Short mmCIF file of C-alpha atoms in Angstrom, two decimals:
data_model
loop_
_atom_site.label_atom_id
_atom_site.label_comp_id
_atom_site.label_asym_id
_atom_site.label_seq_id
_atom_site.Cartn_x
_atom_site.Cartn_y
_atom_site.Cartn_z
CA MET R 1 -8.45 31.32 33.60
CA SER R 2 -10.44 34.05 31.88
CA THR R 3 -13.23 33.25 29.43
CA THR R 4 -11.11 34.64 26.60
CA SER R 5 -8.09 32.53 27.60
CA ALA R 6 -10.22 29.39 27.93
CA SER R 7 -11.72 30.00 24.50
CA ALA R 8 -8.28 30.52 22.96
CA ARG R 9 -7.01 27.27 24.55
CA THR R 10 -10.02 25.37 23.26
CA ASP R 11 -9.47 26.72 19.78
CA SER R 12 -5.77 25.81 19.94
CA LEU R 13 -6.56 22.30 21.12
CA SER R 14 -9.19 21.87 18.43
CA ARG R 15 -6.84 23.04 15.67
CA ASP R 16 -4.07 20.74 16.90
CA ALA R 17 -6.50 17.83 17.12
CA LEU R 18 -7.62 18.43 13.54
CA ALA R 19 -4.03 18.86 12.40
CA VAL R 20 -3.09 15.31 13.40
CA LEU R 21 -5.88 13.66 11.38
CA GLN R 22 -5.39 12.42 7.81
CA PRO R 23 -8.99 11.70 6.71
CA GLY R 24 -10.47 10.61 3.42
CA PHE R 25 -13.87 11.43 1.98
CA ARG R 26 -16.49 9.43 0.14
CA GLY R 27 -18.43 9.40 -3.05
CA THR R 28 -17.02 12.36 -4.92
CA THR R 29 -14.14 13.47 -7.09
CA THR R 30 -14.45 17.03 -5.80
CA ALA R 31 -14.01 18.19 -2.23
CA PRO R 32 -17.22 18.23 -0.15
CA ASP R 33 -18.11 21.40 1.73
CA TRP R 34 -17.56 19.81 5.13
CA LEU R 35 -13.97 18.94 4.24
CA LEU R 36 -13.17 22.48 3.07
CA ARG R 37 -14.67 23.82 6.28
CA ARG R 38 -12.53 21.52 8.43
CA ILE R 39 -9.40 22.57 6.52
CA ASP R 40 -10.23 26.16 7.38
CA GLU R 41 -10.60 25.08 11.04
CA GLY R 42 -7.15 23.48 11.19
CA LEU R 43 -7.16 20.18 9.28
CA ALA R 44 -3.66 19.90 7.80
CA SER R 45 -3.93 16.69 5.75
CA VAL R 46 -6.38 15.02 3.39
CA ALA R 47 -6.15 11.50 1.99
CA LEU R 48 -7.19 10.44 -1.49
CA PHE R 49 -8.44 6.95 -2.30
CA GLY R 50 -9.39 5.22 -5.54
CA ARG R 51 -12.98 6.39 -5.19
CA ASN R 52 -11.77 9.99 -5.51
CA ILE R 53 -9.85 9.44 -8.74
CA GLU R 54 -10.96 9.37 -12.36
CA ARG R 55 -8.11 10.88 -14.39
CA PRO R 56 -5.01 13.02 -13.77
CA GLU R 57 -6.65 16.32 -14.74
CA GLN R 58 -9.48 15.71 -12.29
CA VAL R 59 -7.05 14.89 -9.45
CA ALA R 60 -5.07 18.05 -10.16
CA ALA R 61 -8.27 20.10 -10.04
CA LEU R 62 -9.26 18.40 -6.77
CA THR R 63 -5.94 19.08 -5.05
CA GLY R 64 -6.05 22.64 -6.35
CA GLN R 65 -9.50 23.05 -4.79
CA LEU R 66 -8.16 21.73 -1.48
CA ARG R 67 -5.11 24.00 -1.52
CA ALA R 68 -7.23 27.02 -2.25
CA GLU R 69 -8.26 26.61 1.41
CA ARG R 70 -4.76 25.94 2.70
CA GLY R 71 -1.64 26.28 0.59
CA ASP R 72 0.54 24.01 2.72
CA LEU R 73 -1.95 21.13 2.90
CA LEU R 74 -0.59 17.59 2.93
CA VAL R 75 -2.41 15.49 0.34
CA ALA R 76 -1.70 11.83 1.01
CA ILE R 77 -2.27 8.71 -1.06
CA ASP R 78 -1.54 4.99 -0.90
CA GLU R 79 0.36 4.62 -4.18
CA GLU R 80 2.81 1.75 -3.95
CA GLY R 81 2.74 0.84 -7.61
CA GLY R 82 1.98 -2.76 -8.50
CA ASP R 83 -1.00 -4.28 -6.72
CA VAL R 84 -1.70 -1.23 -4.56
CA THR R 85 -2.45 1.66 -6.87
CA ARG R 86 -4.84 4.55 -6.49
CA LEU R 87 -3.82 6.78 -9.40
CA GLU R 88 -4.47 3.90 -11.81
CA VAL R 89 -7.13 2.09 -9.81
CA ASN R 90 -9.37 1.57 -12.85
CA GLU R 91 -6.80 0.34 -15.35
CA GLY R 92 -3.95 -1.22 -13.37
CA SER R 93 -0.55 0.16 -12.53
CA SER R 94 2.15 1.28 -14.93
CA PHE R 95 4.67 -0.02 -12.36
CA PRO R 96 5.27 -3.67 -11.44
CA GLY R 97 5.49 -3.35 -7.65
CA ASN R 98 8.13 -4.10 -5.07
CA LEU R 99 8.65 -7.84 -5.49
CA ALA R 100 9.44 -7.35 -9.16
CA LEU R 101 11.96 -4.65 -8.30
CA GLY R 102 13.51 -6.91 -5.71
CA ALA R 103 13.72 -9.75 -8.25
CA VAL R 104 15.65 -7.49 -10.63
CA ASP R 105 17.75 -6.21 -7.69
CA ASP R 106 18.96 -3.04 -9.36
CA PRO R 107 18.66 -0.20 -6.81
CA ASP R 108 19.14 2.36 -9.58
CA LEU R 109 16.06 0.95 -11.31
CA THR R 110 14.08 1.07 -8.07
CA ARG R 111 15.18 4.67 -7.54
CA ALA R 112 14.09 5.57 -11.06
CA VAL R 113 10.70 3.88 -10.67
CA ALA R 114 10.06 5.65 -7.37
CA GLN R 115 11.08 8.99 -8.85
CA GLU R 116 8.68 8.53 -11.76
CA ILE R 117 5.84 7.61 -9.39
CA GLY R 118 6.73 10.67 -7.33
CA ARG R 119 6.80 12.86 -10.42
CA ARG R 120 3.31 11.73 -11.37
CA LEU R 121 2.04 12.32 -7.84
CA ALA R 122 3.57 15.79 -7.68
CA GLU R 123 2.14 16.61 -11.08
CA VAL R 124 -1.41 16.10 -9.76
CA GLY R 125 -0.77 17.81 -6.43
CA VAL R 126 -0.09 14.85 -4.10
CA ASN R 127 2.85 15.36 -1.76
CA LEU R 128 2.75 12.45 0.72
CA ASP R 129 2.81 8.80 -0.29
CA TRP R 130 2.05 6.03 2.22
CA ALA R 131 4.79 3.94 0.63
CA PRO R 132 6.98 1.98 0.26
CA SER R 133 6.36 -1.27 2.11
CA ALA R 134 9.62 -2.09 3.88
CA ASP R 135 8.30 -5.38 5.25
CA VAL R 136 10.56 -8.41 4.92
CA ASN R 137 8.34 -11.16 3.50
CA ALA R 138 9.59 -13.77 5.95
CA ASN R 139 6.31 -15.70 5.83
CA PRO R 140 5.45 -16.65 2.23
CA ASP R 141 1.88 -17.43 3.39
CA ASN R 142 1.41 -13.81 4.52
CA PRO R 143 -2.08 -12.84 3.34
CA VAL R 144 -1.56 -9.08 3.05
CA ILE R 145 2.10 -8.35 2.17
CA GLY R 146 3.31 -10.81 -0.49
CA VAL R 147 4.32 -9.01 -3.69
CA ARG R 148 4.13 -5.67 -1.86
CA SER R 149 7.48 -6.60 -0.27
CA PHE R 150 10.80 -6.35 -2.08
CA GLY R 151 11.55 -9.89 -0.88
CA ALA R 152 12.57 -12.16 1.99
CA ASP R 153 16.21 -11.05 2.32
CA PRO R 154 16.52 -8.19 4.85
CA LYS R 155 19.56 -6.65 3.15
CA LEU R 156 17.89 -6.70 -0.27
CA VAL R 157 14.73 -5.14 1.17
CA ALA R 158 16.86 -2.52 2.93
CA ARG R 159 18.77 -1.37 -0.15
CA HIS R 160 15.61 -1.12 -2.24
CA THR R 161 13.68 0.65 0.49
CA ALA R 162 16.44 3.25 0.71
CA ALA R 163 16.53 3.63 -3.08
CA TYR R 164 12.75 4.08 -3.20
CA VAL R 165 12.88 6.77 -0.50
CA GLU R 166 15.63 8.63 -2.32
CA GLY R 167 13.87 8.46 -5.68
CA MET R 168 10.45 9.59 -4.55
CA GLN R 169 11.66 12.36 -2.27
CA ALA R 170 13.85 13.67 -5.10
CA ALA R 171 10.54 14.41 -6.83
CA GLY R 172 9.38 16.42 -3.81
CA VAL R 173 6.96 13.81 -2.48
CA ALA R 174 7.44 12.59 1.10
CA THR R 175 7.59 8.85 1.70
CA SER R 176 5.96 7.07 4.63
CA VAL R 177 7.84 3.80 4.97
CA LYS R 178 5.63 1.03 6.34
CA HIS R 179 4.65 -1.05 8.34
CA PHE R 180 6.94 -0.50 11.36
CA PRO R 181 8.31 -2.66 12.99
CA GLY R 182 7.56 -5.05 10.11
CA HIS R 183 4.42 -6.89 8.96
CA GLY R 184 6.18 -9.58 6.94
CA ASP R 185 6.18 -12.50 9.38
CA THR R 186 2.43 -12.56 9.95
CA ALA R 187 -0.30 -15.02 9.01
CA VAL R 188 -3.14 -12.59 9.78
CA ASP R 189 -4.26 -9.47 7.90
CA SER R 190 -4.49 -6.56 10.36
CA HIS R 191 -7.48 -5.26 8.42
CA HIS R 192 -9.39 -8.18 9.95
CA ASP R 193 -7.68 -9.07 13.25
CA LEU R 194 -4.58 -8.44 15.36
CA PRO R 195 -1.49 -10.23 13.98
CA ARG R 196 1.22 -11.39 16.36
CA ILE R 197 4.95 -11.84 15.71
CA ASP R 198 6.73 -13.94 18.33
CA ALA R 199 10.28 -13.37 17.10
CA ASP R 200 12.82 -12.38 19.74
CA LEU R 201 14.73 -9.10 19.73
CA ASN R 202 17.74 -10.58 17.94
CA VAL R 203 15.60 -11.87 15.07
CA LEU R 204 13.78 -8.54 14.84
CA ALA R 205 17.07 -6.65 14.78
CA ASP R 206 18.60 -8.88 12.10
CA ARG R 207 15.49 -9.22 9.97
CA ASP R 208 12.42 -7.00 10.30
CA LEU R 209 14.07 -3.81 11.52
CA VAL R 210 16.93 -3.72 9.00
CA PRO R 211 14.98 -1.99 6.18
CA PHE R 212 13.55 0.62 8.56
CA ARG R 213 17.02 1.58 9.75
CA ALA R 214 18.01 1.95 6.09
CA ALA R 215 14.94 4.10 5.41
CA VAL R 216 15.70 6.42 8.32
CA ALA R 217 19.33 6.66 7.17
CA ALA R 218 18.08 7.52 3.67
CA GLY R 219 16.06 10.40 5.10
CA THR R 220 12.48 9.21 4.90
CA LYS R 221 10.17 11.98 6.07
CA ALA R 222 7.63 9.64 7.63
CA VAL R 223 7.22 6.12 9.02
CA MET R 224 3.88 4.30 9.24
CA SER R 225 3.24 2.09 12.24
CA ALA R 226 1.76 -1.41 12.04
CA HIS R 227 -1.20 -2.74 14.00
CA ILE R 228 0.72 -5.84 15.05
CA LEU R 229 1.54 -7.26 18.47
CA VAL R 230 5.25 -7.90 18.93
CA PRO R 231 5.74 -9.19 22.50
CA ALA R 232 9.51 -8.74 22.32
CA LEU R 233 8.83 -4.99 22.11
CA ASP R 234 5.54 -4.74 24.02
CA PRO R 235 3.57 -7.76 25.27
CA ASN R 236 0.38 -5.79 25.78
CA ARG R 237 -0.26 -3.36 22.95
CA PRO R 238 0.15 -3.37 19.17
CA ALA R 239 2.98 -1.22 17.82
CA THR R 240 0.68 1.67 16.86
CA LEU R 241 -0.36 2.02 20.51
CA SER R 242 3.00 1.11 22.07
CA PRO R 243 5.27 3.74 23.67
CA GLU R 244 7.98 1.06 23.80
CA ALA R 245 7.88 0.52 20.03
CA LEU R 246 7.57 4.19 19.07
CA HIS R 247 9.21 6.38 21.72
CA GLY R 248 11.33 3.53 23.01
CA LEU R 249 12.71 2.30 19.70
CA LEU R 250 11.86 4.49 16.71
CA ARG R 251 12.51 7.80 18.48
CA ARG R 252 15.30 6.64 20.81
CA PRO R 253 18.74 8.02 19.87
CA VAL R 254 20.97 5.78 17.79
CA ALA R 255 23.63 5.92 20.51
CA ASP R 256 21.14 4.28 22.86
CA GLY R 257 20.17 1.55 20.41
CA GLY R 258 17.23 3.28 18.77
CA PHE R 259 16.59 4.61 15.28
CA GLY R 260 16.92 8.29 16.10
CA PHE R 261 13.96 9.08 13.86
CA ASP R 262 12.79 12.68 14.13
CA GLY R 263 10.23 12.76 11.33
CA LEU R 264 6.50 12.11 11.23
CA ILE R 265 5.05 8.89 12.64
CA ILE R 266 1.77 7.99 10.92
CA SER R 267 -0.61 5.26 12.03
CA ASP R 268 -1.92 2.65 9.67
CA ALA R 269 -5.66 3.12 9.16
CA ILE R 270 -7.10 3.45 12.64
CA GLU R 271 -10.41 1.84 11.64
CA MET R 272 -8.74 -1.49 10.83
CA LYS R 273 -10.07 -4.28 13.03
CA ALA R 274 -6.73 -4.85 14.76
CA ILE R 275 -7.35 -1.53 16.54
CA SER R 276 -11.04 -0.74 16.23
CA ALA R 277 -12.32 -4.11 17.41
CA ALA R 278 -10.36 -3.99 20.67
CA TYR R 279 -10.20 -0.28 21.44
CA GLY R 280 -12.64 1.58 19.20
CA VAL R 281 -11.47 4.30 16.84
CA GLU R 282 -11.74 7.15 19.36
CA ARG R 283 -9.85 5.37 22.14
CA GLY R 284 -7.39 3.95 19.63
CA THR R 285 -6.66 7.44 18.34
CA VAL R 286 -5.97 8.79 21.82
CA LEU R 287 -3.73 5.86 22.74
CA ALA R 288 -1.84 6.16 19.45
CA LEU R 289 -1.08 9.85 20.02
CA ALA R 290 -0.01 9.14 23.61
CA ALA R 291 2.28 6.36 22.39
CA GLY R 292 4.07 8.62 19.90
CA VAL R 293 2.03 8.61 16.70
CA ASP R 294 1.82 12.09 15.16
CA ALA R 295 -0.79 11.59 12.43
CA ILE R 296 -3.84 9.34 12.31
CA CYS R 297 -4.67 7.75 9.00
CA VAL R 298 -8.44 7.30 8.67
CA GLY R 299 -10.79 7.23 5.73
CA GLY R 300 -10.41 3.96 3.88
CA GLY R 301 -13.50 2.74 5.68
CA LEU R 302 -14.66 5.62 7.85
CA ALA R 303 -14.74 8.66 5.60
CA ASP R 304 -17.25 11.24 6.74
CA GLU R 305 -17.48 14.46 8.70
CA ASP R 306 -18.82 12.71 11.78
CA THR R 307 -15.67 10.58 12.02
CA VAL R 308 -13.45 13.66 11.87
CA ARG R 309 -15.55 15.38 14.50
CA ARG R 310 -15.54 12.35 16.82
CA LEU R 311 -11.78 11.90 16.62
CA ARG R 312 -11.13 15.62 17.10
CA ASP R 313 -13.40 15.70 20.14
CA ALA R 314 -11.86 12.53 21.59
CA LEU R 315 -8.39 14.11 21.47
CA VAL R 316 -9.55 17.39 22.99
CA GLN R 317 -11.40 15.60 25.77
CA ALA R 318 -8.41 13.34 26.45
CA VAL R 319 -6.21 16.40 26.97
CA ARG R 320 -8.75 17.95 29.31
CA ALA R 321 -9.06 14.70 31.26
CA GLY R 322 -5.30 14.37 31.63
CA GLU R 323 -5.17 11.19 29.53
CA LEU R 324 -3.14 12.86 26.79
CA LYS R 325 -0.56 15.53 27.48
CA GLU R 326 -1.28 18.82 25.77
CA GLU R 327 2.40 19.08 24.88
CA ARG R 328 2.26 15.69 23.12
CA LEU R 329 -0.68 16.78 20.97
CA ALA R 330 1.02 20.09 20.20
CA ASP R 331 4.26 18.31 19.28
CA ALA R 332 2.42 15.94 16.95
CA ALA R 333 0.61 18.81 15.25
CA ALA R 334 3.89 20.69 14.86
CA ARG R 335 5.48 17.67 13.16
CA VAL R 336 2.58 17.47 10.70
CA ARG R 337 2.94 21.16 9.88
CA ALA R 338 6.70 20.82 9.52
CA LEU R 339 6.30 18.06 6.94
CA ALA R 340 3.65 20.11 5.14
CA ASP R 341 6.11 22.97 4.98
CA TRP R 342 8.80 20.70 3.46
CA ALA R 343 6.42 19.19 0.96
CA ARG R 344 4.66 22.38 -0.05
CA LEU R 345 4.43 21.92 -3.77
CA ASP R 346 4.46 25.54 -4.84
CA THR R 347 7.97 25.91 -3.36
CA ARG R 348 9.34 22.58 -4.61
CA GLY R 349 8.70 22.65 -8.34
CA ALA R 350 4.99 22.07 -8.85
CA GLY R 351 2.15 24.54 -8.70
CA SER R 352 -0.19 24.53 -5.73
CA ALA R 353 -3.11 23.86 -8.04
CA GLY R 354 -1.44 20.64 -9.17
CA GLY R 355 0.11 21.85 -12.43
CA SER R 356 3.69 20.65 -12.62
CA THR R 357 6.69 22.76 -13.48
CA SER R 358 9.02 20.19 -11.96
CA ALA R 359 12.54 19.80 -13.28
CA VAL R 360 12.31 16.02 -12.68
CA ALA R 361 12.53 14.36 -16.08
CA ALA R 362 9.64 12.14 -17.10
CA ALA R 363 10.40 8.42 -17.54
CA PRO R 364 7.01 6.99 -18.54
CA GLU R 365 8.33 3.61 -19.73
CA VAL R 366 10.51 2.80 -16.71
CA GLY R 367 7.77 0.71 -15.12
CA LEU R 368 7.34 -1.47 -18.19
CA ALA R 369 11.10 -1.85 -18.48
CA ALA R 370 11.20 -3.00 -14.85
CA ALA R 371 8.34 -5.46 -15.40
CA ARG R 372 10.11 -6.99 -18.40
CA ARG R 373 13.34 -7.39 -16.44
CA ALA R 374 11.48 -9.07 -13.56
CA VAL R 375 10.03 -11.93 -15.64
CA ARG R 376 11.49 -15.38 -14.98
CA VAL R 377 10.70 -18.17 -17.45
CA THR R 378 11.00 -21.92 -16.82
CA ALA R 379 10.51 -24.20 -19.82
CA GLY R 380 8.90 -27.57 -19.15
CA PRO R 381 9.40 -30.81 -21.09
CA ARG R 382 6.57 -29.85 -23.45
CA ALA R 383 7.71 -26.31 -24.09
CA THR R 384 6.00 -24.80 -27.10
CA ALA R 385 6.83 -22.15 -29.66
CA PRO R 386 5.48 -18.62 -29.08
CA LEU R 387 1.75 -18.41 -29.61
CA THR R 388 0.54 -16.88 -32.87
CA ARG R 389 -3.18 -17.67 -32.59
CA PRO R 390 -5.89 -16.78 -30.07
CA ALA R 391 -5.63 -18.43 -26.68
CA TYR R 392 -8.04 -19.32 -23.89
CA VAL R 393 -7.11 -17.77 -20.54
CA ALA R 394 -8.22 -19.45 -17.32
CA ALA R 395 -7.67 -16.92 -14.52
CA PHE R 396 -7.62 -18.56 -11.09
CA THR R 397 -8.74 -15.66 -8.95
CA PRO R 398 -8.25 -15.56 -5.17
CA MET R 399 -10.07 -13.13 -2.91
CA ALA R 400 -8.30 -9.76 -2.97
CA SER R 401 -7.00 -8.26 0.25
CA ILE R 402 -8.55 -4.99 1.41
CA ALA R 403 -5.23 -3.24 0.76
CA VAL R 404 -5.47 -4.15 -2.92
CA GLY R 405 -9.25 -4.03 -3.39
CA ASP R 406 -11.49 -5.52 -6.05
CA ASP R 407 -11.62 -2.54 -8.39
CA THR R 408 -8.17 -2.80 -9.96
CA PRO R 409 -7.92 -5.20 -12.92
CA TRP R 410 -5.06 -7.67 -13.04
CA GLY R 411 -3.90 -10.58 -15.12
CA VAL R 412 -2.73 -11.39 -18.63
CA ALA R 413 -5.94 -11.69 -20.64
CA ALA R 414 -6.35 -8.06 -21.71
CA GLU R 415 -2.75 -7.72 -22.87
CA LEU R 416 -2.80 -11.12 -24.57
CA ALA R 417 -6.03 -10.25 -26.39
CA ARG R 418 -4.38 -7.08 -27.64
CA LEU R 419 -1.55 -9.12 -29.16
CA LEU R 420 -3.71 -12.09 -30.16
CA PRO R 421 -7.18 -10.81 -31.09
CA GLY R 422 -9.88 -13.35 -30.37
CA THR R 423 -8.34 -14.50 -27.11
CA GLU R 424 -11.05 -15.23 -24.53
CA THR R 425 -10.92 -15.56 -20.75
CA GLU R 426 -12.89 -16.82 -17.79
CA ALA R 427 -12.40 -16.33 -14.07
CA LEU R 428 -12.31 -19.31 -11.72
CA ASN R 429 -12.63 -18.85 -7.98
CA ASN R 430 -12.80 -20.99 -4.88
CA ALA R 431 -16.60 -20.92 -4.78
CA ARG R 432 -16.96 -22.26 -8.31
CA VAL R 433 -14.32 -24.96 -7.91
CA THR R 434 -15.85 -26.04 -4.60
CA GLU R 435 -19.37 -26.14 -6.05
CA HIS R 436 -18.55 -28.12 -9.18
CA GLY R 437 -15.48 -30.00 -8.01
CA VAL R 438 -12.06 -29.99 -9.62
CA PRO R 439 -12.65 -32.63 -12.34
CA GLU R 440 -15.86 -31.02 -13.64
CA THR R 441 -14.40 -27.52 -13.47
CA ILE R 442 -11.33 -28.47 -15.47
CA ALA R 443 -13.39 -30.46 -17.96
CA GLN R 444 -15.47 -27.33 -18.56
CA VAL R 445 -12.34 -25.23 -19.09
CA CYS R 446 -10.92 -27.69 -21.59
CA ALA R 447 -14.23 -27.91 -23.43
CA LYS R 448 -14.51 -24.13 -23.71
CA ALA R 449 -10.90 -23.84 -24.84
CA GLY R 450 -11.34 -26.45 -27.57
CA GLU R 451 -8.30 -26.52 -29.81
CA ARG R 452 -7.01 -23.20 -28.55
CA PRO R 453 -3.90 -23.13 -26.37
CA ILE R 454 -4.65 -22.60 -22.67
CA VAL R 455 -2.96 -19.99 -20.51
CA ALA R 456 -3.55 -20.49 -16.77
CA VAL R 457 -3.05 -17.40 -14.66
CA VAL R 458 -2.55 -17.93 -10.92
CA ARG R 459 -1.68 -15.76 -7.98
CA ASP R 460 0.09 -17.17 -4.91
CA VAL R 461 -0.85 -20.69 -5.89
CA HIS R 462 1.09 -22.04 -2.89
CA ARG R 463 -1.39 -20.36 -0.52
CA HIS R 464 -4.59 -21.84 -1.99
CA THR R 465 -5.33 -25.56 -1.91
CA TRP R 466 -8.23 -25.25 -4.34
CA MET R 467 -5.98 -23.45 -6.83
CA THR R 468 -3.14 -25.94 -6.44
CA GLU R 469 -5.46 -28.89 -7.11
CA ALA R 470 -7.24 -27.25 -10.04
CA LEU R 471 -3.99 -26.18 -11.69
CA ALA R 472 -2.51 -29.66 -11.33
CA ALA R 473 -5.62 -31.16 -12.92
CA LEU R 474 -5.52 -28.68 -15.79
CA VAL R 475 -1.84 -29.32 -16.54
CA ALA R 476 -2.49 -33.06 -16.40
CA ALA R 477 -5.38 -32.74 -18.86
CA ARG R 478 -3.57 -30.29 -21.11
CA PRO R 479 0.22 -30.64 -20.72
CA ASP R 480 0.74 -27.81 -23.21
CA THR R 481 -0.80 -25.33 -20.74
CA ILE R 482 1.22 -22.15 -20.20
CA VAL R 483 1.20 -21.09 -16.54
CA VAL R 484 1.66 -17.48 -15.43
CA GLU R 485 2.27 -16.96 -11.69
CA MET R 486 1.56 -13.33 -10.79
CA GLY R 487 2.03 -13.62 -7.04
CA VAL R 488 4.96 -14.85 -4.95
CA PRO R 489 6.49 -17.72 -6.99
CA GLN R 490 6.83 -20.09 -4.05
CA ALA R 491 5.44 -23.26 -5.66
CA ALA R 492 7.48 -25.37 -8.06
CA PRO R 493 7.06 -24.36 -11.71
CA VAL R 494 4.58 -26.42 -13.72
CA GLY R 495 3.28 -26.32 -17.27
CA ALA R 496 4.81 -26.33 -20.70
CA LEU R 497 6.05 -22.86 -19.91
CA HIS R 498 6.03 -21.28 -16.46
CA ILE R 499 6.27 -17.50 -16.31
CA ALA R 500 6.81 -15.77 -12.97
CA THR R 501 6.08 -12.04 -13.18
CA HIS R 502 6.55 -11.19 -9.47
CA GLY R 503 3.46 -9.00 -9.56
CA ALA R 504 -0.01 -8.64 -11.05
CA ALA R 505 0.06 -5.06 -12.33
CA ARG R 506 -0.97 -4.17 -15.86
CA VAL R 507 2.66 -3.93 -16.98
CA CYS R 508 3.37 -7.37 -15.50
CA GLY R 509 0.57 -8.73 -17.65
CA ARG R 510 2.02 -7.04 -20.69
CA ALA R 511 5.50 -8.43 -19.99
CA ALA R 512 4.08 -11.95 -19.65
CA ALA R 513 2.01 -11.58 -22.83
CA GLU R 514 5.13 -10.54 -24.73
CA VAL R 515 6.92 -13.70 -23.58
CA ILE R 516 3.95 -15.88 -24.55
CA THR R 517 3.77 -14.39 -28.04
CA GLY R 518 7.49 -13.87 -28.55
CA GLY R 519 6.76 -10.16 -28.96
#
């Protein structure tokens, strides 16, 4: 091979290796120089996280800056609505999230919510959403899915997943349905360790895989793989690294029992411990591409130029060493570019600088309407009239999952204070309850509340022993306590009034506050 030919091959490999990465960047709401340089060298996707977002105008300017380097750039985001929001990371989501939509069970509403989220994303120049979660919440103790799922019924999850795909893609934003082959029946968060699902193939087919078949049938442009071990599919490697799960099931023709999916396969974040702890990010990236992944999500934790360089070099070296077929890397890069071509905003209704000229009608209140419809109220034997005076809110606060993060506010207190000025709140967590004990903690709450009515806000109370015990003690001490469950309403209703919102987003808090005040 001549020097010129070798140089051209190296450049081609390098550009393809960059094309399959979907990296984030740290500490700035404008694009750093290194990122712009890598886009010029072949990077085809960039991911935005909450740290990159201040307000819509700033995001539009940022995506415009990125597309000045490459007009067909994929700009990805993890915007599920509900708990997992990036566009509204600092104030809480305008949309209630999947469990609320599943509780309403109106696919037209789900379609409308997804289309409005998509419209807002397109308006600021985002054209790929790592959503929705199509996981069937088969394990109510799941520490990472919960309200991110439409529910525990596979058919319900399937119809809402399909509606979400249709709604968002109608706005010109590609969906990446996750977490294939289903993260719902796990007791471990793959951010921290490798979950395992021991269901047999029949259970998988009748439960976990049903929504993904519906998503593919609805035309989803992308599917995100899960870092979970499913021995029925592959006893040795998690789905992200498994040829059997990806080539052997997701890509296999429908006539042969597969999904027949021909779109983009994206990995969940490659730096998550389920992959990085066992394989390292470089080796994990190579194995993922070899298994059938087309795009590597990275940047939630590792978000710097060195990471991009290391992953690019690992892929190039793997091709040269014969560990990764050159044709596989080229095919993956081609799939990324094909999706970028479909989602190119300046040919689908929104300007490449982020300014929207979309014909999709705005529906700004659809999220609040959905949140209101999702509320379920159970009146106890001491049910009280709507509150008309300031309350005292005791917010029982569990540790947030990495997927949700600590930055996004949640709860009822802010909305209740808006309706009932003078309302105060305090946060109670496991550490405080453990340190002081349940009786002393609850005595302190009652003393601070005084004569004011108490509103107890909980989240997945069934998963937290400390919360269950503290709530029971509070209701025993103050039977007129109003309880708002903002997680999965698995535990039996308690309190004078029990309000299940099926989500903890800002609009869920508003819907609950309206019930409490009769507003």
